[in-house]
């Protein structure tokens, strides 16, 4: 199976990024995690993305806060799908990172999830890998069913308690 690359702009992003790691782990999808910054280590970020396809990656998650150019700069150097996670940090609570990540000019797409949306970033990568992997697609279906059962159980508890 192809790997998912998880790149974060700073180790201070890890508490959020960890949720993507945990999700990939739960689906037994292989991954690699790195700290590369578009601003502080642009050469390393570029080298990773240029070589990602040859190094066995199928999708890349890029998480960054503030003036978040990481996802866009990674996408500029690979044609693998890039999923951006805008991280909530600094004075603007992630709105800065959201707009920086989502507003890509035509030609270089970044699939941007919600502010701090690490779980969905991982699930989107899994869905991309599952296009050619029926077993993985089955695991996604099973998770959806489990999530539904969980909500129905909560509904039942609330209905018993409040009605
Ligand atoms: C971004 O700036 C990082 O992704 C992080 O979200 C934010 C702050 O980084 P640190 O100053 O905590 O290293 O580049």
Coordinates of C-alpha atoms and ligand atoms in Angstrom, one line a residue:
X1 CA 0.0 0.0 0.0
X2 CA 1.1 3.6 -0.7
X3 CA 2.2 5.6 2.3
X4 CA 0.7 8.9 3.6
X5 CA 3.2 11.7 4.2
X6 CA 2.3 13.9 7.2
X7 CA 4.2 17.2 7.2
X8 CA 3.8 19.8 9.9
X9 CA 5.3 23.3 9.9
X10 CA 6.3 23.1 13.6
X11 CA 6.4 20.5 16.3
X12 CA 3.9 22.8 18.1
X13 CA 1.3 21.5 15.6
X14 CA 1.7 17.9 16.9
X15 CA -1.2 17.9 19.3
X16 CA -3.6 18.3 16.4
X17 CA -1.5 16.3 13.9
X18 CA -1.5 13.4 16.3
X19 CA -5.2 12.8 15.5
X20 CA -4.3 12.2 11.9
X21 CA -1.6 9.8 12.9
X22 CA -4.0 7.9 15.2
X23 CA -6.6 7.7 12.4
X24 CA -4.1 6.3 9.9
X25 CA -2.9 3.8 12.5
X26 CA -6.4 2.7 13.2
X27 CA -6.8 1.9 9.5
X28 CA -3.3 0.3 9.3
X29 CA -2.3 2.7 6.6
X30 CA 1.5 3.3 6.5
X31 CA 2.7 6.8 7.1
X32 CA 5.7 9.0 7.8
X33 CA 5.7 12.1 9.9
X34 CA 8.1 15.0 9.4
X35 CA 8.5 18.7 10.5
X36 CA 9.3 20.8 7.5
X37 CA 8.4 24.4 7.2
X38 CA 7.7 26.4 4.1
X39 CA 9.4 29.4 5.7
X40 CA 12.1 28.0 8.0
X41 CA 13.2 24.9 6.1
X42 CA 11.9 25.5 2.5
X43 CA 14.7 23.3 0.9
X44 CA 13.7 20.2 3.0
X45 CA 10.0 20.8 2.3
X46 CA 10.8 21.0 -1.4
X47 CA 13.0 17.9 -1.5
X48 CA 10.4 15.9 0.3
X49 CA 7.7 16.8 -2.1
X50 CA 9.7 16.4 -5.2
X51 CA 10.7 12.8 -4.2
X52 CA 7.4 11.8 -2.5
X53 CA 6.0 9.8 -5.5
X54 CA 9.2 7.9 -6.0
X55 CA 9.5 7.3 -2.3
X56 CA 6.2 5.4 -2.2
X57 CA 3.7 8.1 -1.0
X58 CA 0.2 8.2 -2.4
X59 CA -1.1 11.4 -0.6
X60 CA 0.4 14.1 1.6
X61 CA -1.1 15.9 4.6
X62 CA 0.4 19.3 5.3
X63 CA -0.5 21.0 8.6
X64 CA 0.5 24.6 9.4
X65 CA -0.7 27.6 11.3
X66 CA -0.5 31.4 10.8
X67 CA 0.6 32.5 7.3
X68 CA 0.3 28.8 6.3
X69 CA 2.1 28.3 2.9
X70 CA 3.2 24.8 3.6
X71 CA 0.4 22.9 1.9
X72 CA 0.6 25.1 -1.2
X73 CA 4.4 24.9 -1.4
X74 CA 4.3 21.2 -1.1
X75 CA 1.6 20.9 -3.8
X76 CA 3.8 23.1 -6.1
X77 CA 6.4 20.4 -6.1
X78 CA 4.4 17.2 -6.5
X79 CA 1.3 16.0 -8.4
X80 CA 0.3 13.8 -5.5
X81 CA -2.9 14.9 -3.8
X82 CA -2.2 17.3 -1.0
X83 CA -4.6 17.8 1.9
X84 CA -4.0 21.0 4.0
X85 CA -4.9 21.3 7.7
X86 CA -5.1 24.9 8.8
X87 CA -3.9 24.9 12.4
X88 CA -5.4 27.2 15.0
X89 CA -2.6 29.3 16.5
X90 CA -1.7 32.9 17.1
X91 CA -4.0 35.9 17.4
X92 CA -6.4 35.0 14.5
X93 CA -7.3 31.5 15.8
X94 CA -6.7 29.7 12.6
X95 CA -8.6 32.0 10.2
X96 CA -5.3 33.2 8.9
X97 CA -4.1 29.6 8.2
X98 CA -7.5 28.6 6.8
X99 CA -7.5 31.4 4.2
X100 CA -3.8 30.9 3.4
X101 CA -4.3 27.2 2.8
X102 CA -7.7 27.2 1.0
X103 CA -7.2 30.1 -1.4
X104 CA -4.9 28.4 -3.9
X105 CA -4.6 29.9 -7.4
X106 CA -5.8 27.7 -10.3
X107 CA -3.4 25.0 -11.3
X108 CA -2.1 23.9 -7.9
X109 CA -4.9 22.3 -5.9
X110 CA -4.9 21.8 -2.1
X111 CA -7.8 20.0 -0.6
X112 CA -8.3 22.0 2.6
X113 CA -10.1 20.6 5.6
X114 CA -11.6 22.5 8.6
X115 CA -9.4 24.4 11.1
X116 CA -7.7 21.6 13.1
X117 CA -9.5 19.0 11.0
X118 CA -6.8 16.4 11.3
X119 CA -9.2 13.4 11.5
X120 CA -10.9 14.3 8.2
X121 CA -7.5 15.0 6.6
X122 CA -6.5 11.4 7.4
X123 CA -9.9 10.0 6.3
X124 CA -9.6 11.8 3.0
X125 CA -6.2 10.3 2.4
X126 CA -7.6 6.9 3.2
X127 CA -10.4 7.5 0.8
X128 CA -7.9 8.4 -1.9
X129 CA -5.9 5.2 -1.3
X130 CA -9.1 3.2 -1.1
X131 CA -10.0 4.1 -4.8
X132 CA -7.9 1.1 -5.7
X133 CA -8.1 -1.0 -2.5
X134 CA -11.4 -2.7 -1.8
X135 CA -10.3 -3.9 1.7
X136 CA -9.5 -0.4 2.7
X137 CA -12.9 0.8 1.3
X138 CA -14.6 -1.9 3.4
X139 CA -12.9 -0.6 6.5
X140 CA -14.2 2.9 5.7
X141 CA -17.7 1.5 5.4
X142 CA -17.3 -0.3 8.7
X143 CA -16.2 2.9 10.4
X144 CA -19.2 4.8 9.0
X145 CA -21.5 2.1 10.4
X146 CA -19.9 2.2 13.8
X147 CA -20.1 6.0 13.9
X148 CA -23.9 5.8 13.0
X149 CA -24.5 3.1 15.7
X150 CA -22.7 5.3 18.2
X151 CA -24.9 8.3 17.4
X152 CA -28.0 6.2 17.5
X153 CA -27.0 4.9 21.0
X154 CA -26.5 8.5 22.2
X155 CA -29.9 9.4 20.8
X156 CA -31.5 6.6 22.7
X157 CA -29.9 7.7 25.9
X158 CA -31.0 11.3 25.5
X159 CA -34.5 10.3 24.5
X160 CA -34.8 8.1 27.6
X161 CA -33.3 10.8 29.9
X162 CA -35.3 13.8 28.6
X163 CA -38.6 12.6 27.2
Ligands
LIG1 C1 3.6 27.7 11.5 O1 3.7 28.6 12.5 C2 3.6 26.4 12.2 O2 2.9 25.4 11.4 C3 2.9 26.7 13.5 O3 1.5 26.4 13.4 C4 3.1 28.1 13.7 C5 3.9 28.5 14.9 O4 5.1 27.8 14.9 P1 6.1 27.8 16.2 O5 6.5 29.2 16.4 O6 5.3 27.2 17.3 O7 7.2 26.9 15.8 O8 4.7 27.8 10.7

